[in-house]
Coordinates of C-alpha atoms and ligand atoms in Angstrom, one line a residue:
X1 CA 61.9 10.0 -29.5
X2 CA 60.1 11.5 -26.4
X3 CA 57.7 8.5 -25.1
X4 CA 54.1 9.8 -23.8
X5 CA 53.1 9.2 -20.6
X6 CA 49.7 8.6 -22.6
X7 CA 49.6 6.1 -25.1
X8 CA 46.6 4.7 -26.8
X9 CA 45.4 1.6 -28.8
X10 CA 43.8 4.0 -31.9
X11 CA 45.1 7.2 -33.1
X12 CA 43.7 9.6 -35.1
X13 CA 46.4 11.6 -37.4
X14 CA 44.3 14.4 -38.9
X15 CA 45.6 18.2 -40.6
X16 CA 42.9 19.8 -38.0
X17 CA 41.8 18.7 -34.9
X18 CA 37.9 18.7 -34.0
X19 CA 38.5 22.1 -32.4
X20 CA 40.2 25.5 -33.8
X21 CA 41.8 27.8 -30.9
X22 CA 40.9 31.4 -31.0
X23 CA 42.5 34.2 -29.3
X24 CA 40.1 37.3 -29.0
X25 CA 41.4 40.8 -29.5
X26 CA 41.6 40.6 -25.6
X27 CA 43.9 37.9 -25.8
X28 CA 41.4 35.7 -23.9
X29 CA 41.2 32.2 -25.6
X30 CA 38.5 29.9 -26.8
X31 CA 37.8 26.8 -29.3
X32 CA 35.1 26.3 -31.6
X33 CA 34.5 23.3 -33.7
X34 CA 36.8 23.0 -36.9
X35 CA 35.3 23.5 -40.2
X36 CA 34.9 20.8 -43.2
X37 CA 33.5 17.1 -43.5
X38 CA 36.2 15.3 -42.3
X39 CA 35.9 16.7 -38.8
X40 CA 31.6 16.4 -38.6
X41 CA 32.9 13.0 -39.4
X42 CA 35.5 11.7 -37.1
X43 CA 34.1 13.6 -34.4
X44 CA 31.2 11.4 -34.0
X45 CA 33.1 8.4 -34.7
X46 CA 35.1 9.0 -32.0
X47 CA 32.8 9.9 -29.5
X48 CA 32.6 7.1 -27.3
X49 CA 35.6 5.5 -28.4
X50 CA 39.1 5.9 -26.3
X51 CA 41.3 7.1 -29.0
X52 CA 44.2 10.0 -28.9
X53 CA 43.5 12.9 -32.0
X54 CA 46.8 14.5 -33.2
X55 CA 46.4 17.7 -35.7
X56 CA 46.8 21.2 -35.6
X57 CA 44.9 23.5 -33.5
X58 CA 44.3 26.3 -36.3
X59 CA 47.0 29.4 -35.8
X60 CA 50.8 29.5 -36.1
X61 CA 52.9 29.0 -33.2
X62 CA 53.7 27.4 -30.6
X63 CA 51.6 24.2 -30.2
X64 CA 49.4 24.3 -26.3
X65 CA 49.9 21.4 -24.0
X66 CA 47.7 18.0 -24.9
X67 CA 44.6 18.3 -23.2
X68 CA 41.1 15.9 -22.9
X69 CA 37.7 17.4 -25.0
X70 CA 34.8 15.1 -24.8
X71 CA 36.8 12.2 -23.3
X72 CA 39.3 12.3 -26.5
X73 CA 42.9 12.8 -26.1
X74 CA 43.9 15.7 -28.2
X75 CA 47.3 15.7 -29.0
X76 CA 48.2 19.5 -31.0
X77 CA 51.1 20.1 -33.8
X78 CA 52.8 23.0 -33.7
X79 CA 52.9 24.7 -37.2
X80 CA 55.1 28.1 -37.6
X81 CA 53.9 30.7 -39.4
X82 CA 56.0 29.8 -42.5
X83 CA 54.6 26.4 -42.3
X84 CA 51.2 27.3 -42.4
X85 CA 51.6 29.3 -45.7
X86 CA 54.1 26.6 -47.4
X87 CA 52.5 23.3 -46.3
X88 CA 48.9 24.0 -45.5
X89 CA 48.0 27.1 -47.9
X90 CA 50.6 26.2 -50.3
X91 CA 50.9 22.4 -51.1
X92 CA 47.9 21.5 -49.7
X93 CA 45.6 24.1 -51.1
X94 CA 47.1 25.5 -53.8
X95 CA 49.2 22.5 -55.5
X96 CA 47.1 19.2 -54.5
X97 CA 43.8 20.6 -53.8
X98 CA 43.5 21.7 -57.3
X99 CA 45.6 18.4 -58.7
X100 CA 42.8 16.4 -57.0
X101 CA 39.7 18.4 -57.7
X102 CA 40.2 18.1 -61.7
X103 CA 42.3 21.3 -61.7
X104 CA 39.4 24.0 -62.1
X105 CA 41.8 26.5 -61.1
X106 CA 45.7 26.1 -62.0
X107 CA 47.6 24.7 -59.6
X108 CA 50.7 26.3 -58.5
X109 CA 54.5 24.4 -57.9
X110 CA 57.2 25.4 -55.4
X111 CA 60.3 23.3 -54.4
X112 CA 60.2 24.6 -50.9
X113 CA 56.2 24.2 -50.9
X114 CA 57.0 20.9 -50.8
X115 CA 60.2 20.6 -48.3
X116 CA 57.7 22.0 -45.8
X117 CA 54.9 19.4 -46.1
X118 CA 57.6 16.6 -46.1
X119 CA 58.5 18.1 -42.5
X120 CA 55.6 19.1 -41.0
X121 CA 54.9 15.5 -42.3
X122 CA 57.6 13.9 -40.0
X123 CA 56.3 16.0 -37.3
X124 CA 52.8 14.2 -37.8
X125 CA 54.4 11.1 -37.8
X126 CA 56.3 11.4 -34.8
X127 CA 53.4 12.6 -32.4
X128 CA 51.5 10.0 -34.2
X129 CA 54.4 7.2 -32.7
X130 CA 54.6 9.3 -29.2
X131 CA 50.6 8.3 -28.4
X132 CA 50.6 4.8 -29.8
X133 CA 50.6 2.1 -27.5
X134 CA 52.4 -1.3 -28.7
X135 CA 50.7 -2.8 -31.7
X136 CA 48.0 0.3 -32.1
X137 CA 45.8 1.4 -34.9
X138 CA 46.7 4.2 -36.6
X139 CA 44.2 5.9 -39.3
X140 CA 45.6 8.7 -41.3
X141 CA 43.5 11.2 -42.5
X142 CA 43.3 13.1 -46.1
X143 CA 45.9 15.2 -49.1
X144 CA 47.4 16.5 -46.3
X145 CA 49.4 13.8 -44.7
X146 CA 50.3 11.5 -47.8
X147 CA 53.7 11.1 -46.6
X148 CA 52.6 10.2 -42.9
X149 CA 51.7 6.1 -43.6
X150 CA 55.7 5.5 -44.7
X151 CA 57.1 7.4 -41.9
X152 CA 55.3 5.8 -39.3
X153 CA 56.3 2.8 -40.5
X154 CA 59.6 2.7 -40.8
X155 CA 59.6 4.9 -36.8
X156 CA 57.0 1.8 -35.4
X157 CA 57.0 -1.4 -37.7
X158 CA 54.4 -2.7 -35.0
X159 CA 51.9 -0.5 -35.5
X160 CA 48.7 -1.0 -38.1
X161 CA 48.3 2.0 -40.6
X162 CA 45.4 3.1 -42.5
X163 CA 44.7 6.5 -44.7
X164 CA 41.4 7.5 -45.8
X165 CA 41.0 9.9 -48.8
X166 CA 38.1 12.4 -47.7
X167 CA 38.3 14.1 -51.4
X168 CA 38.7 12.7 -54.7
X169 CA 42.0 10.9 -56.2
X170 CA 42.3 12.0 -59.4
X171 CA 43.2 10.5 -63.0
X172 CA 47.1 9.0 -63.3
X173 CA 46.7 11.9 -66.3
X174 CA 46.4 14.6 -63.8
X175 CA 48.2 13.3 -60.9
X176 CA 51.7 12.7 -63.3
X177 CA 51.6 16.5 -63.6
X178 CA 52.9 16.5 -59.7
X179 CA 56.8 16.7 -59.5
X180 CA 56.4 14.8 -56.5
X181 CA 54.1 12.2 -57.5
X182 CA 56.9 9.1 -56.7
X183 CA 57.1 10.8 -53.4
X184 CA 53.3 11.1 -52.5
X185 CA 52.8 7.4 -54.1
X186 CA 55.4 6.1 -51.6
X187 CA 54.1 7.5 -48.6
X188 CA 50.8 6.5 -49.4
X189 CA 52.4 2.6 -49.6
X190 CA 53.5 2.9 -46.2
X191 CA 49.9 2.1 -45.1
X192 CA 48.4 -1.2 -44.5
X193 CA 45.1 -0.3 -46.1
X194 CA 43.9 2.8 -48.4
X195 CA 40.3 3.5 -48.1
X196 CA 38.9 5.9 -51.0
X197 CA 34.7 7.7 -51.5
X198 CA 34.7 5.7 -54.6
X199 CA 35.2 2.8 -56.4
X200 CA 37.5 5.4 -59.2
X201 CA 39.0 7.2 -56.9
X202 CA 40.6 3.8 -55.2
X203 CA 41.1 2.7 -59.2
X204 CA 43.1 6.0 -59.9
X205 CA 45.6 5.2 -57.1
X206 CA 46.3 1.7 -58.0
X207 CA 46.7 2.6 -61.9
X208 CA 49.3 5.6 -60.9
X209 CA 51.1 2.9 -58.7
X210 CA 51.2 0.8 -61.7
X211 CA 52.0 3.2 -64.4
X212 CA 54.3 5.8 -62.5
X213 CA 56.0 3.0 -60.3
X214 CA 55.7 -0.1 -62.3
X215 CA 54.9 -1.2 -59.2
X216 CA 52.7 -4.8 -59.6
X217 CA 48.9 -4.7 -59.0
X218 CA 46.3 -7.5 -59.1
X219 CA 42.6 -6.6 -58.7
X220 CA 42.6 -3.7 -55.4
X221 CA 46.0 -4.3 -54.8
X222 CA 49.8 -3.2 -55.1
X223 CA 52.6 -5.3 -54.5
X224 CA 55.5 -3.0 -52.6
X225 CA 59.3 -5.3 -52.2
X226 CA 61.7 -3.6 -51.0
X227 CA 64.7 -5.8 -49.3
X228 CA 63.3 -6.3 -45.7
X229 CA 59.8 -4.9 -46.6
X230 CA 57.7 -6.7 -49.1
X231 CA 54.0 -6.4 -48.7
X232 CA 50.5 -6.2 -50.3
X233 CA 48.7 -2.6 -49.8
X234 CA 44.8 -2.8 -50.5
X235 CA 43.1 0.6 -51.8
X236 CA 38.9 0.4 -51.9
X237 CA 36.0 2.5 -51.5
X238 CA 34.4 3.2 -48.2
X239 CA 31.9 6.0 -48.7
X240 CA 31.8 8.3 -45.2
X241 CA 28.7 9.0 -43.8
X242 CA 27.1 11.1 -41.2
X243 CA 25.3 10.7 -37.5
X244 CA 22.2 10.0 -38.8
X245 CA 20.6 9.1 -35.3
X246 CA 22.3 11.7 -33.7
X247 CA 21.5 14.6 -36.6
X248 CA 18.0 13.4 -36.6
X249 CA 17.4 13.8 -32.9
X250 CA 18.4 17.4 -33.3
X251 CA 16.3 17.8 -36.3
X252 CA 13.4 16.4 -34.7
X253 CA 13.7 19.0 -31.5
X254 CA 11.0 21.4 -31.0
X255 CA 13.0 24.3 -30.6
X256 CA 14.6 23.4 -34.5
X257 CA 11.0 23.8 -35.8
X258 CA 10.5 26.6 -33.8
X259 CA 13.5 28.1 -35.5
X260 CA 12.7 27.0 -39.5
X261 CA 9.6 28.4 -38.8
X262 CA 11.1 31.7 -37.6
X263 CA 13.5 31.6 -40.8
X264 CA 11.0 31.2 -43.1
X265 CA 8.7 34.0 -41.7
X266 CA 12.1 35.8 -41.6
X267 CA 12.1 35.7 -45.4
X268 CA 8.7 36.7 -46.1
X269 CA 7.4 33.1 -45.9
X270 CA 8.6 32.3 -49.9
X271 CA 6.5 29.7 -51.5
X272 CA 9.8 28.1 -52.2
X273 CA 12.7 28.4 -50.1
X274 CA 15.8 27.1 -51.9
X275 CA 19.4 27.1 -50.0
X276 CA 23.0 26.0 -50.6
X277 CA 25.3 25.3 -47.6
X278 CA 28.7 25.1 -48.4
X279 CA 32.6 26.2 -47.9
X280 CA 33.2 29.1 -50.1
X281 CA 35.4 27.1 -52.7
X282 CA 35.7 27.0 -56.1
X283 CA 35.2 23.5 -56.2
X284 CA 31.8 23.9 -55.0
X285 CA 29.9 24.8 -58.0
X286 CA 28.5 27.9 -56.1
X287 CA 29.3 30.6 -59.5
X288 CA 27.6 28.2 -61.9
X289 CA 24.4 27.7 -59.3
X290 CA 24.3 31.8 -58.8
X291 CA 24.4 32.0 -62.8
X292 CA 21.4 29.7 -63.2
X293 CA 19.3 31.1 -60.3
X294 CA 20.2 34.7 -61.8
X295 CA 18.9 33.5 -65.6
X296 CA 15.8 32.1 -63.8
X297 CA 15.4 35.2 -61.8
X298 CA 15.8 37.3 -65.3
X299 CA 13.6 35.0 -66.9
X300 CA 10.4 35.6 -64.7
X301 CA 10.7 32.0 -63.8
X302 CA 11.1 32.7 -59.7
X303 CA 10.7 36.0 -58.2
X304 CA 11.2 36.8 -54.6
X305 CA 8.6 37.0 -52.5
X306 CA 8.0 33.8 -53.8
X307 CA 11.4 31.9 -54.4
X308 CA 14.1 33.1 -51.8
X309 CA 17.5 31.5 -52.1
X310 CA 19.8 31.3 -49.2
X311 CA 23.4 31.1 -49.8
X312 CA 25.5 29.8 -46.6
X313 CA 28.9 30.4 -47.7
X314 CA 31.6 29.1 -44.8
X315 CA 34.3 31.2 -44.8
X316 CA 37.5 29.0 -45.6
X317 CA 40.7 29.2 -47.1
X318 CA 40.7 33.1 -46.8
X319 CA 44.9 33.9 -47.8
X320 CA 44.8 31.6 -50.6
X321 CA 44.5 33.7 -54.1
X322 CA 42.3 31.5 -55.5
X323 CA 39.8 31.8 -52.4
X324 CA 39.6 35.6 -52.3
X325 CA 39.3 36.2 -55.9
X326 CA 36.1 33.9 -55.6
X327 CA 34.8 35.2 -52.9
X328 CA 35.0 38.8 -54.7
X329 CA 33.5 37.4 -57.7
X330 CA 30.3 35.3 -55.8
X331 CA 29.9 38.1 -53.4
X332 CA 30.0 40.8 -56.6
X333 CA 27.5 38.5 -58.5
X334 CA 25.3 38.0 -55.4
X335 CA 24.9 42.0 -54.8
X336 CA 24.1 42.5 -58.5
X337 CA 21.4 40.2 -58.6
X338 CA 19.8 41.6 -55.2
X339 CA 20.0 45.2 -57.0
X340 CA 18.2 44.1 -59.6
X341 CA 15.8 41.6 -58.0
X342 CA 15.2 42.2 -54.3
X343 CA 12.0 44.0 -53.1
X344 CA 12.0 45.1 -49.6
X345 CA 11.5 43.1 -47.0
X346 CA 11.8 40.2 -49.8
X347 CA 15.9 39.6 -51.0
X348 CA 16.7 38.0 -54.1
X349 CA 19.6 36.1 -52.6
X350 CA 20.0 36.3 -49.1
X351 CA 24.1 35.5 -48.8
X352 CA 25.5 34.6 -45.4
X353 CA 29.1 34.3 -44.7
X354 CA 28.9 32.6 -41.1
X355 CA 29.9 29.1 -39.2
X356 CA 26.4 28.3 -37.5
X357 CA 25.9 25.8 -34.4
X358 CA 24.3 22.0 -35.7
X359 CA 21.0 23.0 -34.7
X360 CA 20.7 26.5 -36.7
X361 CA 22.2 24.4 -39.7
X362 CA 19.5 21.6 -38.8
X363 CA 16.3 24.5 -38.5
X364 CA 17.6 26.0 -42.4
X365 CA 17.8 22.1 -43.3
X366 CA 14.2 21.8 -42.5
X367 CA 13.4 25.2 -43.6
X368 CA 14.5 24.7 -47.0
X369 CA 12.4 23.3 -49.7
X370 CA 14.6 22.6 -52.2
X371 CA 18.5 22.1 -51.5
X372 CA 21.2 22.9 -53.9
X373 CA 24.6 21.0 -54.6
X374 CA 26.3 21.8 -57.9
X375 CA 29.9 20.8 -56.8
X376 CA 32.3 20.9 -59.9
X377 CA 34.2 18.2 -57.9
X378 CA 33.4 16.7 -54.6
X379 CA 34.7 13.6 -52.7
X380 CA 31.4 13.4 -50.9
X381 CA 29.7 16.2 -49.8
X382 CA 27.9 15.8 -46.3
X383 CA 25.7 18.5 -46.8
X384 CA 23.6 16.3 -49.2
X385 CA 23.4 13.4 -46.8
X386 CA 22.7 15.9 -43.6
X387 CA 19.8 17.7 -45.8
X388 CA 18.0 14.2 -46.8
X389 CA 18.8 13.0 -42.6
X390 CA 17.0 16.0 -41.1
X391 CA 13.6 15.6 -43.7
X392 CA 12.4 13.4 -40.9
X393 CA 8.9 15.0 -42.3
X394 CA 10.0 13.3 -45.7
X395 CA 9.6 16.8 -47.3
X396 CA 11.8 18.6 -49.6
X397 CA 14.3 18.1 -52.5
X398 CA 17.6 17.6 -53.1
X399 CA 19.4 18.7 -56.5
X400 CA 22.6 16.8 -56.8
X401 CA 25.7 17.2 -59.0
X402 CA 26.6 13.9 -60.3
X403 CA 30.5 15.0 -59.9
X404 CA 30.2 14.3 -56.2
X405 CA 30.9 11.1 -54.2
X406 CA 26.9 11.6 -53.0
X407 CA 25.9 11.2 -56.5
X408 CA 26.6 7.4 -56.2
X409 CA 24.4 6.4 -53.2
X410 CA 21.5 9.3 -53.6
X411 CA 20.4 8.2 -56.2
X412 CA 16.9 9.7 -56.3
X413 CA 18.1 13.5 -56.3
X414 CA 17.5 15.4 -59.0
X415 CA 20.5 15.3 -60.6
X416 CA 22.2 17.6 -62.2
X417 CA 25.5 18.9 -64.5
X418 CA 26.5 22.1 -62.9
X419 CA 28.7 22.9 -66.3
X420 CA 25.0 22.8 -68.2
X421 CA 23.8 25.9 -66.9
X422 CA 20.2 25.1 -69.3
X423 CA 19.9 22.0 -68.0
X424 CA 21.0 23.2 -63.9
X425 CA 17.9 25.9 -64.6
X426 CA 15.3 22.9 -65.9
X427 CA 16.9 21.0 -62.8
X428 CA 16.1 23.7 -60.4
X429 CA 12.1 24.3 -62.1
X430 CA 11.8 20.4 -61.7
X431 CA 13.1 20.4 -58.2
X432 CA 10.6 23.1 -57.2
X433 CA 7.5 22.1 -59.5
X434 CA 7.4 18.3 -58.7
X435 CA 4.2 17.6 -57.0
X436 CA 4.7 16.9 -53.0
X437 CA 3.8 13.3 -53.5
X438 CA 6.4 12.5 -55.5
X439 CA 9.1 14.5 -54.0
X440 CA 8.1 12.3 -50.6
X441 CA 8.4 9.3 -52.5
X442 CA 12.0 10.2 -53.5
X443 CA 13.0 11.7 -50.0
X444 CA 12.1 8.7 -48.2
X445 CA 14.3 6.1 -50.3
X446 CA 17.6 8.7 -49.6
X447 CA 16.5 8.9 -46.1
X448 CA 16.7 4.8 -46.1
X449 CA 19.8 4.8 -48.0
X450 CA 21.8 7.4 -45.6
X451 CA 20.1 5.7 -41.9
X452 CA 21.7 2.2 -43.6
X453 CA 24.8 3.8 -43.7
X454 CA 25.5 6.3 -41.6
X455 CA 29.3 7.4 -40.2
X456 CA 29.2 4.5 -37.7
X457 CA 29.0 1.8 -40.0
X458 CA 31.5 3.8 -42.3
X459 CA 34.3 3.5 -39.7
X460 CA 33.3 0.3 -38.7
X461 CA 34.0 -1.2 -42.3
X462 CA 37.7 1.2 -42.7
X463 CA 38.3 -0.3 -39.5
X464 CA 37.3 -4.0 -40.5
X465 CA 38.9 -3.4 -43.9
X466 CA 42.4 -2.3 -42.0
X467 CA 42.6 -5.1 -39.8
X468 CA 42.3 -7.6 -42.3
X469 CA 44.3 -5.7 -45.3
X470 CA 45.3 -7.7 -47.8
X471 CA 42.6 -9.8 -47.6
X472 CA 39.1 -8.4 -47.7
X473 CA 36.8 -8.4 -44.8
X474 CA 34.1 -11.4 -44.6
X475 CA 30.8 -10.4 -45.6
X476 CA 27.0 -11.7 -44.3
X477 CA 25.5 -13.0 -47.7
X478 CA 23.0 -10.3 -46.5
X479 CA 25.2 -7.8 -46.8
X480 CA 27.1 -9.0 -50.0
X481 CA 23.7 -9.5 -51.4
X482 CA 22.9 -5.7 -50.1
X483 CA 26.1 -4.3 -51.2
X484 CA 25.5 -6.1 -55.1
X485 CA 21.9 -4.9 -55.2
X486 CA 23.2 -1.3 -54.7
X487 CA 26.4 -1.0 -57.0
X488 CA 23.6 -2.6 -60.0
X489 CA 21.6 1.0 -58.8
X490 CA 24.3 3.1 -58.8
X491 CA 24.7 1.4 -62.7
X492 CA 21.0 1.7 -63.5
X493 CA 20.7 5.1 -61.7
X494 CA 23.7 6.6 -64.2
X495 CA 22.5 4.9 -67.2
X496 CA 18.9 5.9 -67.0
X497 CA 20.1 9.5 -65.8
X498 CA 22.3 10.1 -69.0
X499 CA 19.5 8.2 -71.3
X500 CA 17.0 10.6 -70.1
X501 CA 19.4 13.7 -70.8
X502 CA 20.5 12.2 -74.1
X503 CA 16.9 12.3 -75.5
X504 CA 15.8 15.5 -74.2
X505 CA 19.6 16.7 -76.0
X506 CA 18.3 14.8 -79.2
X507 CA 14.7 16.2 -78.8
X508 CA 15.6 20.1 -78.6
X509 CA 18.1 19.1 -81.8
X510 CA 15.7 17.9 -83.9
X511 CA 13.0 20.4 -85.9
X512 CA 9.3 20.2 -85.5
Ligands
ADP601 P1 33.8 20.0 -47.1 O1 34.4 18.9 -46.2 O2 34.5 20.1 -48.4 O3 33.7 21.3 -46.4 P2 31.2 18.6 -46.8 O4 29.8 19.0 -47.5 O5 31.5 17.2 -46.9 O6 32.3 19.6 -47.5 O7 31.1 19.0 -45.3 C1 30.9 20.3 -44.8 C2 30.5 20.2 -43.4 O8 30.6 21.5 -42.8 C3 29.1 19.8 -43.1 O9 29.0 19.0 -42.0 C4 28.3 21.1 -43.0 O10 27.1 21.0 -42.1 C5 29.3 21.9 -42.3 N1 29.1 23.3 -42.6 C6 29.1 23.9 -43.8 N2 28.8 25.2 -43.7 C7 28.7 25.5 -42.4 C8 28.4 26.7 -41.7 N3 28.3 27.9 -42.3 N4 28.3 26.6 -40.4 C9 28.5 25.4 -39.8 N5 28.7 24.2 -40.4 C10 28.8 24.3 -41.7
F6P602 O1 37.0 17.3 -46.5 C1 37.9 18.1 -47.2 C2 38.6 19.1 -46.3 O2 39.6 19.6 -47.0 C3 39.2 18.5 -45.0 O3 40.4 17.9 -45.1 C4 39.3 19.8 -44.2 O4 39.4 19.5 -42.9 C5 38.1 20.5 -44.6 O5 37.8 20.2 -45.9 C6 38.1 22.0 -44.4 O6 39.3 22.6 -45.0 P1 40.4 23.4 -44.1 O7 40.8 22.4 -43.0 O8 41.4 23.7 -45.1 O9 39.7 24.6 -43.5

């Protein structure tokens, strides 16, 4: 294998790096910032750190030359034009992305779907082993480099491996449907350390281990002996975060005022301004909100000029069948209900298929008075955590699907079942019709929670938890103490959250 001139004591191994290339219809080129969590993320994680990023730079073809962005050493992967449909639409999109995201759309098998992730795998892998300096740290990212951990192993035993999960692992029930679930398991056990958004998620992997590789497991971890390799791999939860200092300084900027102002007066200046900011996938819960906003809408409950919803809707995905047929479907809903609805001068809906710069997503942040996340599935979702981080005013509201990773640390959202389109309208009413004392009250204890933890902390722990894997990190009695007090929340918060919707089930069942 070629040896880099560069070589580097952390490498990043991610699908994407932070930026996309894009070749004009003049053939001039330029980069823009990568859509998706995972790269809002790392991207401020590795600011400031010397590291080397390896991942693809966004079109088929050849790969360019490694360059230096921001004082990180991006290292591409070149991905051919069949590659990109067979291992990144394909397998990744169309057969895992719906295994792992409770299969709301069907996902779809192909043998040689899967022959092309196992290469462009092994081409991760080895570019991963070209930057790493003797003894590095290497941190895997995401469903689309499973096999990655047990490749780099067996090329550079003296390396450290990690993988971090950025979207749910699901159920051993799901998962066995995958033909290649041995496969996936295995390359996954390659790593040192397994770090997951939940405490499930990390459960799920270590029950498939157990189940579909009899493989033995004690607490968070599995045993792996092979002849010459027997090990224990550790699999936790390490919720990600987001640059809460950095977003906030942006927020707090005179000229993102300036600009909410400007969007509100934009709108008509609504009484209520509610938005949703989100990558147009089906996993996203955007139909079901759209249904419930359109029954309100019906219902004389909001009426623009009063209520304006904004819908951001990031393009993503766009040759995946799946993808088009929902945008057709959102985009068909969305221009019915503005028929019916709009006035002029005052839309319904006011849908927006663009990527926006941080500080016009900052100014609709602070703009909005209510902010809408109705995932079906989601391993996090940053949006709720970058919504609650620019509210330095403590105003606003955030409705939260419970089926996202965000669900477990914000816990004083209004919360909400996105399948329960009744109970997403009451949601929404409550959201807006909660006096502003209140809804400060709530906004400032989310605010707390996400400035505790924010993205630096988040790869401080996977990085803590890596170096030490098997064994878990030492913990401050402070922070043990901190880290009990919240898991009892997260307990409490669910409990009282499904005791509340219980009785006001049993209430409408019952006859006056
Ligand atoms: P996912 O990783 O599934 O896309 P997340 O909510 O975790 O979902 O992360 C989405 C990230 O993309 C957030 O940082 C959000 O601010 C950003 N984002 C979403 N929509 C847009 C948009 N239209 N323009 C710019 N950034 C966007
Ligand atoms: O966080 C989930 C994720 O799938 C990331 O892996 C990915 O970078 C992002 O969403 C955006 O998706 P894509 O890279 O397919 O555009």
């Amino acid at each position: 294998m070629p040896r880099s001139q560069k070589q580097f004591d952390l490498v990043i191994a991610a699908n994407r790096l932070p930026v996309d290339r894009v070749v004009g219809p003049d053939g001039e080129e330029s980069w823009r910032t990568s859509p998706g969590g995972l790269v809002t993320a790392m991207e401020s994680v590795m600011r400031g750190r010397e590291g080397a990023w390896v991942g693809w730079a966004g079109e088929a073809g050849d790969a360019p030359a490694p360059f230096v962005e921001d004082d990180m050493y991006l290292r591409p992967v070149a991905l051919s034009e069949d590659e990109v449909a067979h291992y990144y639409e394909g397998f990744s999109n169309d057969t895992l992305w719906p295994i792992y995201h409770d299969v709301i759309v069907p996902a779809t098998f192909h043998r040689y779907w899967f022959t092309a992730y196992e290469a462009v795998n092994r081409r991760f892998a080895e570019a991963v082993c070209e930057v790493a300096a003797k003894g590095a740290t290497v941190w895997v990212h995401d469903y689309q480099l499973q096999l990655v951990p047990a490749i780099v192993r067996e090329l550079r035993p003296d390396v450290r491996i990690g993988w971090f999960d950025h979207i749910p692992f699901p159920p051993v029930e799901l998962f066995a449907q995958l033909p290649w679930r041995r496969a996936v398991l295995e390359g996954l056990l390659g790593a040192d350390y397994l770090g997951f958004q939940r405490v499930a998620d990390a459960q799920n992997f270590v029950r498939a281990c157990r189940q579909l590789l009899g493989l033995p497991t004690k607490g968070d971890t599995v045993s792996v002996s092979r002849a010459e390799d027997s090990r224990r791999v550790r699999a936790s939860a390490v919720p990600i975060s987001i640059d809460y200092v950095g977003l906030e300084a942006v927020a707090k900027q005179p000229e993102t005022l300036q600009r909410a102002q400007e969007i509100r007066e934009s709108l008509g200046n609504p009484r209520t301004l509610l938005l949703g900011v989100d990558r147009l996938d089906y996993t996203k819960g955007i139909g079901h909100r759209i249904k419930a906003y359109g029954e309100l809408l019906e219902e004389g409950r909001v009426s623009p000029p009063n209520e304006v919803f904004v819908q951001v809707a990031t393009p993503s995905r766009e040759r995946v069948a799946a993808y088009r047929e929902l945008r057709h479907e959102i985009e068909g809903e969305v221009g019915r209900l503005n028929g019916e609805h709009s006035r002029i001068g005052a839309p319904a809906v006011q849908y927006l298929h663009h990527s926006y710069p941080r500080q016009e997503m900052a100014a609709l942040y602070l703009a909005a008075d209510v902010v809408l996340v109705t995932p079906l599935r989601d391993g996090m979702n940053l949006v709720a955590k970058e919504y609650v981080t620019c509210r330095y005013d403590e105003g606003g509201a955030l409705v939260l699907s419970e089926f996202t990773g965000a669900f477990h640390e914000l816990h004083q959202a209004f919360v909400c079942n996105p399948h329960d389109i009744e109970g997403l309208k009451q949601t929404i009413m409550r959201a807006i019709e909660t006096p502003d004392k209140e809804k400060r009250r709530l906004m400032r204890a989310m605010r707390r929670r996400v400035a505790d933890h924010d993205v630096q902390r988040w790869a401080s722990r996977f990085l803590e938890a890596l170096e030490v894997a098997p064994e878990r990190p030492q913990r401050s009695t402070r922070e043990q103490k901190a880290d009990d007090e919240h898991a009892r929340a997260d307990r409490t918060a669910r409990e009282l959250h499904h005791a509340r919707a219980a009785k006001a089930a049993s209430a409408k069942a019952t006859p006056r």
